Amino acid sequence: MITNALLLLLWLTGCSSNDTPLESEEGGMGNLSLSVDINEAVDEVSNSRSMSTADVKINIVNAEGQTVVSYNSINEVPESIELDAGVYKAVAVSTSTSLVAFEAPQYGGTSAEFAIQKEQTTSIALECLLQNTKVTVDYSDLIKNQFSTYATVVKSNIGELLFDKEETKAGYYRSSGDLNVSATIGTGVDQKITSFLIENIQPQTHYKITIDIDQGTGKIVIDVDETLVDGGNHDIIVTPIEGEARPDYNTSIGFFTKEGKLYDANGMEFHPRGVNNAHFWFDSGNRLWAFNALSPIAAYHSNSVRMVWQTNYNKESWNNVEEADQLRNMFNEAISKGLVPMIELHDVTGNESKEDLLKTAAFYVRPDILSVMKEFESILLINIANEWSGKNTVYRDAYKEAVIMLRNAGLKHTIVIDGSGWGQDMTPIFDYGQEIIDADPQKNILFSVHMYENYRNESTITTNLEKAVEMKLPLIVGEFGFQHGGTADNPIQIPYTHILSECERLGLGWYAWSWKGNSGGVDYLDLSNDWEGNTLSDWGKGIVNDVNGLANTAKKVSVIN
């Protein structure tokens, strides 16, 4: 078992004992000596992941709870840390963001309070313990000898892992809620299935699950041995892994919105920064141009991609690949490149019919498509319809009904809703946005504005973005360009660098339009001169290299390793 303790010798120079309140002289500077060692015991599983000193972040926190010094890894901690005289504690937090994963232990801990005295050196001790729950699954010799097929799914309220017949690694789960153990032995008419509930899982605990067959009844027997890991102690308060708590009303295992912000499944705030990519128009007929462009899009630092799709898929034009499989391939490819996928449907662009919007929304609940959407709940964003432009209460009522349609089908994803007026009009977002959020059982809505010629003035950009933030309406800029509209001789210029800077200042995401394939007089909006990304246009260079562009501000989502 990897115990991975961070051990520091404990001696407090010039400090009070632990039985009395700590005090320090006012004013002046003192020093903290923080020597950190990682001691690894031999794990029961021979192929376990080795802990790294880069896996733990060290914070020095003052008496008011403010972090005054922070180090991204143990390796960065200097021999001596200069601090103002005062009372502090040292906090170690795992930098791993996995919610559920094989061989992904997370460690952390908090020291006792210590005082820094003027012109003195204080040394402290800190021990880090396992923060999550460890699970292993083993099968009896009877099962191994008599069955060729067997597997067990262990699912928490956050995610699940499959322990098949070949799996020997340990699974690590965020310590929250219950574990449902579902074992399947054999196939066909001889198949046996049963489940078992482990309630209120604890950190620092190893749940050893054994699957057997009762020879008298032929039924599956699930046995669970609960033991503390080496060094574990349930009396010790576990340091929570950093991240915003998911609201009780939100039961998704993926993104969620809260107080006007977007969070990933780890509760880490996420600012989408990426591009639009026209998959539906350029991936048919053996081309796969947009699909293959996901590699250079990621290489140019995007952390997300908005994927153009439509409902009139004809598999004969796609080498007879089923639509669900094509979407699955697209999403998997994006994720493999570190990109958060957002699907959007382009069918009703500029349309104002409520009925047409609902027909478009029905695409997502079609059985084959619904299955794919659910498969990617932990990472996928769903943009119901591109630039549907219903006005006033039609906008409100249509989107409320569309959201409920998706929720009733079991889709708990963050749902993205474009503004009206070809995406540029934020009035209905301001007028009805909160009402739409309140009508959603998951309260998991992200609004999107498209910034083209209506946003030719910096003041208009700032006013609208600031208003959304003040109203705590979660918002992204789902499309924008550097020019749009006007005439060929006198195109309207959009101050796109102001969009970038304001999004950075206000903590908002954005997607530039678009990677490649523009025509009809707007080919100037191609970010790349070729699908492969060998040369970027001036527009593309700006999006990548601006001080607030992709290279300087895009941060990968925490749930993709």
mmCIF file of C-alpha atoms in Angstrom, residues 166-427:
data_model
loop_
_atom_site.group_PDB
_atom_site.id
_atom_site.type_symbol
_atom_site.label_atom_id
_atom_site.label_comp_id
_atom_site.label_asym_id
_atom_site.label_seq_id
_atom_site.Cartn_x
_atom_site.Cartn_y
_atom_site.Cartn_z
ATOM 1 C CA GLU A 166 -7.639 -9.079 -16.054
ATOM 2 C CA GLU A 167 -7.751 -6.008 -13.815
ATOM 3 C CA THR A 168 -5.385 -6.103 -10.850
ATOM 4 C CA LYS A 169 -4.908 -2.389 -10.205
ATOM 5 C CA ALA A 170 -6.511 -0.516 -7.325
ATOM 6 C CA GLY A 171 -9.218 2.046 -7.996
ATOM 7 C CA TYR A 172 -9.299 5.359 -6.121
ATOM 8 C CA TYR A 173 -12.543 7.250 -5.550
ATOM 9 C CA ARG A 174 -13.342 10.688 -4.190
ATOM 10 C CA SER A 175 -14.640 9.869 -0.701
ATOM 11 C CA SER A 176 -18.272 10.884 -1.113
ATOM 12 C CA GLY A 177 -21.539 8.982 -0.787
ATOM 13 C CA ASP A 178 -21.934 5.265 -1.467
ATOM 14 C CA LEU A 179 -20.400 2.643 -3.729
ATOM 15 C CA ASN A 180 -22.601 0.323 -5.765
ATOM 16 C CA VAL A 181 -20.864 -2.970 -6.598
ATOM 17 C CA SER A 182 -22.421 -4.804 -9.558
ATOM 18 C CA ALA A 183 -20.934 -8.186 -10.519
ATOM 19 C CA THR A 184 -21.695 -10.099 -13.725
ATOM 20 C CA ILE A 185 -20.532 -13.682 -14.094
ATOM 21 C CA GLY A 186 -20.863 -15.749 -17.278
ATOM 22 C CA THR A 187 -22.853 -15.107 -20.450
ATOM 23 C CA GLY A 188 -26.155 -16.078 -22.060
ATOM 24 C CA VAL A 189 -28.637 -18.202 -20.138
ATOM 25 C CA ASP A 190 -25.996 -19.015 -17.523
ATOM 26 C CA GLN A 191 -25.252 -15.367 -16.765
ATOM 27 C CA LYS A 192 -25.522 -14.324 -13.122
ATOM 28 C CA ILE A 193 -25.828 -10.711 -11.968
ATOM 29 C CA THR A 194 -26.025 -9.232 -8.497
ATOM 30 C CA SER A 195 -25.188 -5.997 -6.708
ATOM 31 C CA PHE A 196 -24.131 -4.809 -3.271
ATOM 32 C CA LEU A 197 -24.181 -1.336 -1.666
ATOM 33 C CA ILE A 198 -21.273 -0.002 0.393
ATOM 34 C CA GLU A 199 -22.669 2.954 2.294
ATOM 35 C CA ASN A 200 -20.863 6.164 3.276
ATOM 36 C CA ILE A 201 -17.386 5.407 1.947
ATOM 37 C CA GLN A 202 -14.500 6.804 3.975
ATOM 38 C CA PRO A 203 -11.106 8.252 3.082
ATOM 39 C CA GLN A 204 -7.968 6.412 4.187
ATOM 40 C CA THR A 205 -9.917 3.179 3.782
ATOM 41 C CA HIS A 206 -9.286 0.151 1.578
ATOM 42 C CA TYR A 207 -12.424 -1.737 0.534
ATOM 43 C CA LYS A 208 -11.299 -5.238 -0.477
ATOM 44 C CA ILE A 209 -14.115 -6.717 -2.562
ATOM 45 C CA THR A 210 -14.189 -10.473 -3.185
ATOM 46 C CA ILE A 211 -16.593 -12.054 -5.685
ATOM 47 C CA ASP A 212 -17.518 -15.735 -5.182
ATOM 48 C CA ILE A 213 -20.238 -18.262 -6.094
ATOM 49 C CA ASP A 214 -22.205 -20.031 -3.371
ATOM 50 C CA GLN A 215 -22.011 -23.688 -4.376
ATOM 51 C CA GLY A 216 -25.248 -24.521 -2.623
ATOM 52 C CA THR A 217 -27.465 -21.972 -4.371
ATOM 53 C CA GLY A 218 -25.336 -20.999 -7.373
ATOM 54 C CA LYS A 219 -25.775 -17.312 -6.508
ATOM 55 C CA ILE A 220 -23.064 -14.664 -6.561
ATOM 56 C CA VAL A 221 -21.701 -13.711 -3.160
ATOM 57 C CA ILE A 222 -20.036 -10.319 -2.659
ATOM 58 C CA ASP A 223 -17.843 -9.938 0.404
ATOM 59 C CA VAL A 224 -16.313 -6.617 1.455
ATOM 60 C CA ASP A 225 -13.428 -6.316 3.895
ATOM 61 C CA GLU A 226 -13.050 -2.736 5.128
ATOM 62 C CA THR A 227 -9.633 -1.862 6.531
ATOM 63 C CA LEU A 228 -7.755 1.316 7.248
ATOM 64 C CA VAL A 229 -4.770 1.840 4.999
ATOM 65 C CA ASP A 230 -1.339 1.987 6.598
ATOM 66 C CA GLY A 231 -1.187 5.114 8.717
ATOM 67 C CA GLY A 232 -4.905 5.792 8.355
ATOM 68 C CA ASN A 233 -6.941 7.305 11.143
ATOM 69 C CA HIS A 234 -10.630 8.156 10.822
ATOM 70 C CA ASP A 235 -10.331 10.547 13.739
ATOM 71 C CA ILE A 236 -8.172 12.807 11.567
ATOM 72 C CA ILE A 237 -10.048 15.371 9.511
ATOM 73 C CA VAL A 238 -9.156 14.875 5.874
ATOM 74 C CA THR A 239 -8.049 17.947 3.953
ATOM 75 C CA PRO A 240 -10.589 18.446 1.160
ATOM 76 C CA ILE A 241 -9.202 18.362 -2.350
ATOM 77 C CA GLU A 242 -9.492 21.886 -3.717
ATOM 78 C CA GLY A 243 -12.593 22.553 -5.767
ATOM 79 C CA GLU A 244 -16.044 24.120 -5.543
ATOM 80 C CA ALA A 245 -18.735 21.922 -4.017
ATOM 81 C CA ARG A 246 -21.397 20.730 -6.439
ATOM 82 C CA PRO A 247 -24.836 22.098 -5.477
ATOM 83 C CA ASP A 248 -27.204 19.523 -3.971
ATOM 84 C CA TYR A 249 -29.735 20.010 -6.773
ATOM 85 C CA ASN A 250 -27.173 19.151 -9.439
ATOM 86 C CA THR A 251 -26.757 15.400 -9.889
ATOM 87 C CA SER A 252 -24.577 15.412 -12.989
ATOM 88 C CA ILE A 253 -21.154 13.769 -13.056
ATOM 89 C CA GLY A 254 -19.878 16.461 -15.420
ATOM 90 C CA PHE A 255 -19.771 20.235 -15.646
ATOM 91 C CA PHE A 256 -22.020 22.386 -13.486
ATOM 92 C CA THR A 257 -22.749 26.097 -13.152
ATOM 93 C CA LYS A 258 -22.950 27.973 -9.889
ATOM 94 C CA GLU A 259 -23.178 31.678 -9.033
ATOM 95 C CA GLY A 260 -22.507 32.647 -12.629
ATOM 96 C CA LYS A 261 -19.453 30.436 -13.117
ATOM 97 C CA LEU A 262 -18.738 27.157 -14.920
ATOM 98 C CA TYR A 263 -17.059 24.326 -13.023
ATOM 99 C CA ASP A 264 -15.773 20.959 -14.192
ATOM 100 C CA ALA A 265 -16.512 17.656 -12.510
ATOM 101 C CA ASN A 266 -13.708 18.272 -10.002
ATOM 102 C CA GLY A 267 -15.269 21.564 -8.946
ATOM 103 C CA MET A 268 -12.469 23.495 -10.656
ATOM 104 C CA GLU A 269 -13.536 26.689 -12.434
ATOM 105 C CA PHE A 270 -13.206 26.282 -16.195
ATOM 106 C CA HIS A 271 -12.841 29.018 -18.796
ATOM 107 C CA PRO A 272 -13.341 27.501 -22.252
ATOM 108 C CA ARG A 273 -10.832 28.936 -24.693
ATOM 109 C CA GLY A 274 -10.895 27.503 -28.167
ATOM 110 C CA VAL A 275 -12.263 27.576 -31.690
ATOM 111 C CA ASN A 276 -15.261 26.516 -33.709
ATOM 112 C CA ASN A 277 -14.674 23.559 -36.031
ATOM 113 C CA ALA A 278 -17.041 22.616 -38.886
ATOM 114 C CA HIS A 279 -17.207 18.828 -38.569
ATOM 115 C CA PHE A 280 -20.552 18.266 -40.271
ATOM 116 C CA TRP A 281 -19.549 20.102 -43.417
ATOM 117 C CA PHE A 282 -16.013 18.805 -43.840
ATOM 118 C CA ASP A 283 -15.800 15.292 -42.380
ATOM 119 C CA SER A 284 -17.968 13.451 -44.891
ATOM 120 C CA GLY A 285 -16.926 11.848 -48.163
ATOM 121 C CA ASN A 286 -13.608 10.453 -46.914
ATOM 122 C CA ARG A 287 -12.308 13.911 -46.021
ATOM 123 C CA LEU A 288 -12.117 14.001 -42.208
ATOM 124 C CA TRP A 289 -10.565 17.456 -42.530
ATOM 125 C CA ALA A 290 -12.167 18.881 -39.390
ATOM 126 C CA PHE A 291 -11.601 15.639 -37.483
ATOM 127 C CA ASN A 292 -7.879 15.644 -38.243
ATOM 128 C CA ALA A 293 -7.709 19.370 -37.458
ATOM 129 C CA LEU A 294 -8.332 18.577 -33.783
ATOM 130 C CA SER A 295 -4.606 17.834 -33.455
ATOM 131 C CA PRO A 296 -3.354 21.264 -34.576
ATOM 132 C CA ILE A 297 -6.248 22.969 -32.734
ATOM 133 C CA ALA A 298 -4.967 21.383 -29.521
ATOM 134 C CA ALA A 299 -1.357 22.097 -30.454
ATOM 135 C CA TYR A 300 -2.204 25.795 -30.673
ATOM 136 C CA HIS A 301 -3.305 25.647 -27.009
ATOM 137 C CA SER A 302 -7.106 25.397 -27.273
ATOM 138 C CA ASN A 303 -8.682 23.740 -24.248
ATOM 139 C CA SER A 304 -12.093 23.247 -25.882
ATOM 140 C CA VAL A 305 -13.674 22.944 -29.317
ATOM 141 C CA ARG A 306 -17.188 23.822 -30.482
ATOM 142 C CA MET A 307 -18.215 21.155 -32.997
ATOM 143 C CA VAL A 308 -20.629 22.069 -35.784
ATOM 144 C CA TRP A 309 -23.275 19.400 -36.465
ATOM 145 C CA GLN A 310 -26.680 19.112 -38.156
ATOM 146 C CA THR A 311 -29.591 16.690 -37.949
ATOM 147 C CA ASN A 312 -29.725 15.688 -41.645
ATOM 148 C CA TYR A 313 -27.001 13.053 -41.397
ATOM 149 C CA ASN A 314 -26.900 10.561 -44.288
ATOM 150 C CA LYS A 315 -24.611 7.682 -43.421
ATOM 151 C CA GLU A 316 -24.058 6.832 -47.090
ATOM 152 C CA SER A 317 -22.076 10.073 -47.269
ATOM 153 C CA TRP A 318 -20.060 9.011 -44.236
ATOM 154 C CA ASN A 319 -18.803 5.601 -45.406
ATOM 155 C CA ASN A 320 -21.903 4.005 -43.863
ATOM 156 C CA VAL A 321 -20.737 4.892 -40.372
ATOM 157 C CA GLU A 322 -23.683 5.224 -37.996
ATOM 158 C CA GLU A 323 -24.191 8.768 -36.773
ATOM 159 C CA ALA A 324 -23.819 7.767 -33.123
ATOM 160 C CA ASP A 325 -20.464 6.165 -33.901
ATOM 161 C CA GLN A 326 -19.302 9.223 -35.809
ATOM 162 C CA LEU A 327 -20.127 11.493 -32.867
ATOM 163 C CA ARG A 328 -18.481 9.069 -30.460
ATOM 164 C CA ASN A 329 -15.320 9.105 -32.554
ATOM 165 C CA MET A 330 -15.305 12.905 -32.664
ATOM 166 C CA PHE A 331 -15.719 13.271 -28.916
ATOM 167 C CA ASN A 332 -13.082 10.647 -28.140
ATOM 168 C CA GLU A 333 -10.623 12.289 -30.498
ATOM 169 C CA ALA A 334 -11.176 15.701 -28.919
ATOM 170 C CA ILE A 335 -10.751 14.316 -25.405
ATOM 171 C CA SER A 336 -7.602 12.432 -26.412
ATOM 172 C CA LYS A 337 -6.142 15.795 -27.473
ATOM 173 C CA GLY A 338 -7.070 17.452 -24.174
ATOM 174 C CA LEU A 339 -10.058 19.320 -25.631
ATOM 175 C CA VAL A 340 -13.476 19.678 -23.997
ATOM 176 C CA PRO A 341 -16.036 18.917 -26.749
ATOM 177 C CA MET A 342 -19.127 21.074 -27.219
ATOM 178 C CA ILE A 343 -21.685 19.870 -29.768
ATOM 179 C CA GLU A 344 -23.991 22.390 -31.464
ATOM 180 C CA LEU A 345 -26.720 21.964 -34.091
ATOM 181 C CA HIS A 346 -26.749 24.446 -36.980
ATOM 182 C CA ASP A 347 -30.193 23.548 -38.409
ATOM 183 C CA VAL A 348 -32.211 26.487 -37.093
ATOM 184 C CA THR A 349 -29.696 29.314 -37.437
ATOM 185 C CA GLY A 350 -31.695 32.562 -37.567
ATOM 186 C CA ASN A 351 -35.001 30.661 -37.253
ATOM 187 C CA GLU A 352 -37.695 32.059 -34.928
ATOM 188 C CA SER A 353 -40.097 29.086 -34.757
ATOM 189 C CA LYS A 354 -40.583 27.454 -31.366
ATOM 190 C CA GLU A 355 -41.652 24.226 -33.060
ATOM 191 C CA ASP A 356 -38.456 24.098 -35.099
ATOM 192 C CA LEU A 357 -36.311 24.631 -32.006
ATOM 193 C CA LEU A 358 -38.071 21.767 -30.228
ATOM 194 C CA LYS A 359 -37.586 19.522 -33.265
ATOM 195 C CA THR A 360 -33.902 20.322 -33.132
ATOM 196 C CA ALA A 361 -33.723 19.647 -29.389
ATOM 197 C CA ALA A 362 -35.421 16.287 -29.981
ATOM 198 C CA PHE A 363 -32.268 15.171 -31.814
ATOM 199 C CA TYR A 364 -30.477 14.819 -28.484
ATOM 200 C CA VAL A 365 -33.110 12.478 -27.040
ATOM 201 C CA ARG A 366 -33.229 10.167 -30.050
ATOM 202 C CA PRO A 367 -32.273 6.780 -28.553
ATOM 203 C CA ASP A 368 -28.999 6.272 -30.439
ATOM 204 C CA ILE A 369 -27.871 9.867 -29.894
ATOM 205 C CA LEU A 370 -29.094 9.921 -26.281
ATOM 206 C CA SER A 371 -26.860 6.953 -25.530
ATOM 207 C CA VAL A 372 -23.792 8.793 -26.819
ATOM 208 C CA MET A 373 -24.666 11.980 -24.947
ATOM 209 C CA LYS A 374 -24.964 10.055 -21.684
ATOM 210 C CA GLU A 375 -21.719 8.209 -22.353
ATOM 211 C CA PHE A 376 -19.848 11.528 -22.356
ATOM 212 C CA GLU A 377 -21.742 13.261 -19.534
ATOM 213 C CA SER A 378 -18.561 13.792 -17.528
ATOM 214 C CA ILE A 379 -16.938 16.029 -20.170
ATOM 215 C CA LEU A 380 -19.425 17.051 -22.905
ATOM 216 C CA LEU A 381 -21.180 20.428 -23.237
ATOM 217 C CA ILE A 382 -24.456 20.512 -25.226
ATOM 218 C CA ASN A 383 -25.231 23.684 -27.208
ATOM 219 C CA ILE A 384 -28.877 23.053 -28.131
ATOM 220 C CA ALA A 385 -29.029 25.136 -31.303
ATOM 221 C CA ASN A 386 -26.816 27.621 -33.094
ATOM 222 C CA GLU A 387 -28.248 31.144 -33.206
ATOM 223 C CA TRP A 388 -31.928 30.215 -32.948
ATOM 224 C CA SER A 389 -33.537 33.663 -32.819
ATOM 225 C CA GLY A 390 -36.932 33.444 -31.170
ATOM 226 C CA LYS A 391 -38.011 36.750 -29.664
ATOM 227 C CA ASN A 392 -39.287 37.834 -26.256
ATOM 228 C CA THR A 393 -41.357 35.248 -24.371
ATOM 229 C CA VAL A 394 -41.153 32.831 -27.316
ATOM 230 C CA TYR A 395 -37.414 32.617 -26.593
ATOM 231 C CA ARG A 396 -38.090 32.014 -22.908
ATOM 232 C CA ASP A 397 -40.836 29.432 -23.310
ATOM 233 C CA ALA A 398 -39.171 27.508 -26.125
ATOM 234 C CA TYR A 399 -35.899 27.108 -24.269
ATOM 235 C CA LYS A 400 -37.609 26.198 -21.007
ATOM 236 C CA GLU A 401 -39.490 23.443 -22.838
ATOM 237 C CA ALA A 402 -36.365 22.283 -24.694
ATOM 238 C CA VAL A 403 -34.353 22.074 -21.469
ATOM 239 C CA ILE A 404 -37.058 20.042 -19.724
ATOM 240 C CA MET A 405 -37.181 17.706 -22.743
ATOM 241 C CA LEU A 406 -33.474 16.963 -22.343
ATOM 242 C CA ARG A 407 -33.684 16.641 -18.561
ATOM 243 C CA ASN A 408 -36.638 14.242 -18.740
ATOM 244 C CA ALA A 409 -34.549 12.057 -21.041
ATOM 245 C CA GLY A 410 -31.823 11.879 -18.395
ATOM 246 C CA LEU A 411 -29.350 14.404 -19.823
ATOM 247 C CA LYS A 412 -27.756 16.261 -16.920
ATOM 248 C CA HIS A 413 -25.040 18.056 -18.887
ATOM 249 C CA THR A 414 -24.371 21.771 -18.864
ATOM 250 C CA ILE A 415 -26.734 23.047 -21.586
ATOM 251 C CA VAL A 416 -25.525 25.978 -23.666
ATOM 252 C CA ILE A 417 -28.108 28.477 -24.978
ATOM 253 C CA ASP A 418 -27.269 31.072 -27.640
ATOM 254 C CA GLY A 419 -28.574 34.616 -27.587
ATOM 255 C CA SER A 420 -31.315 35.668 -30.015
ATOM 256 C CA GLY A 421 -30.812 37.792 -33.144
ATOM 257 C CA TRP A 422 -28.357 35.411 -34.804
ATOM 258 C CA GLY A 423 -26.679 34.961 -31.440
ATOM 259 C CA GLN A 424 -25.878 38.656 -30.990
ATOM 260 C CA ASP A 425 -28.856 39.858 -28.971
ATOM 261 C CA MET A 426 -28.365 39.390 -25.229
ATOM 262 C CA THR A 427 -31.660 41.077 -24.301
#
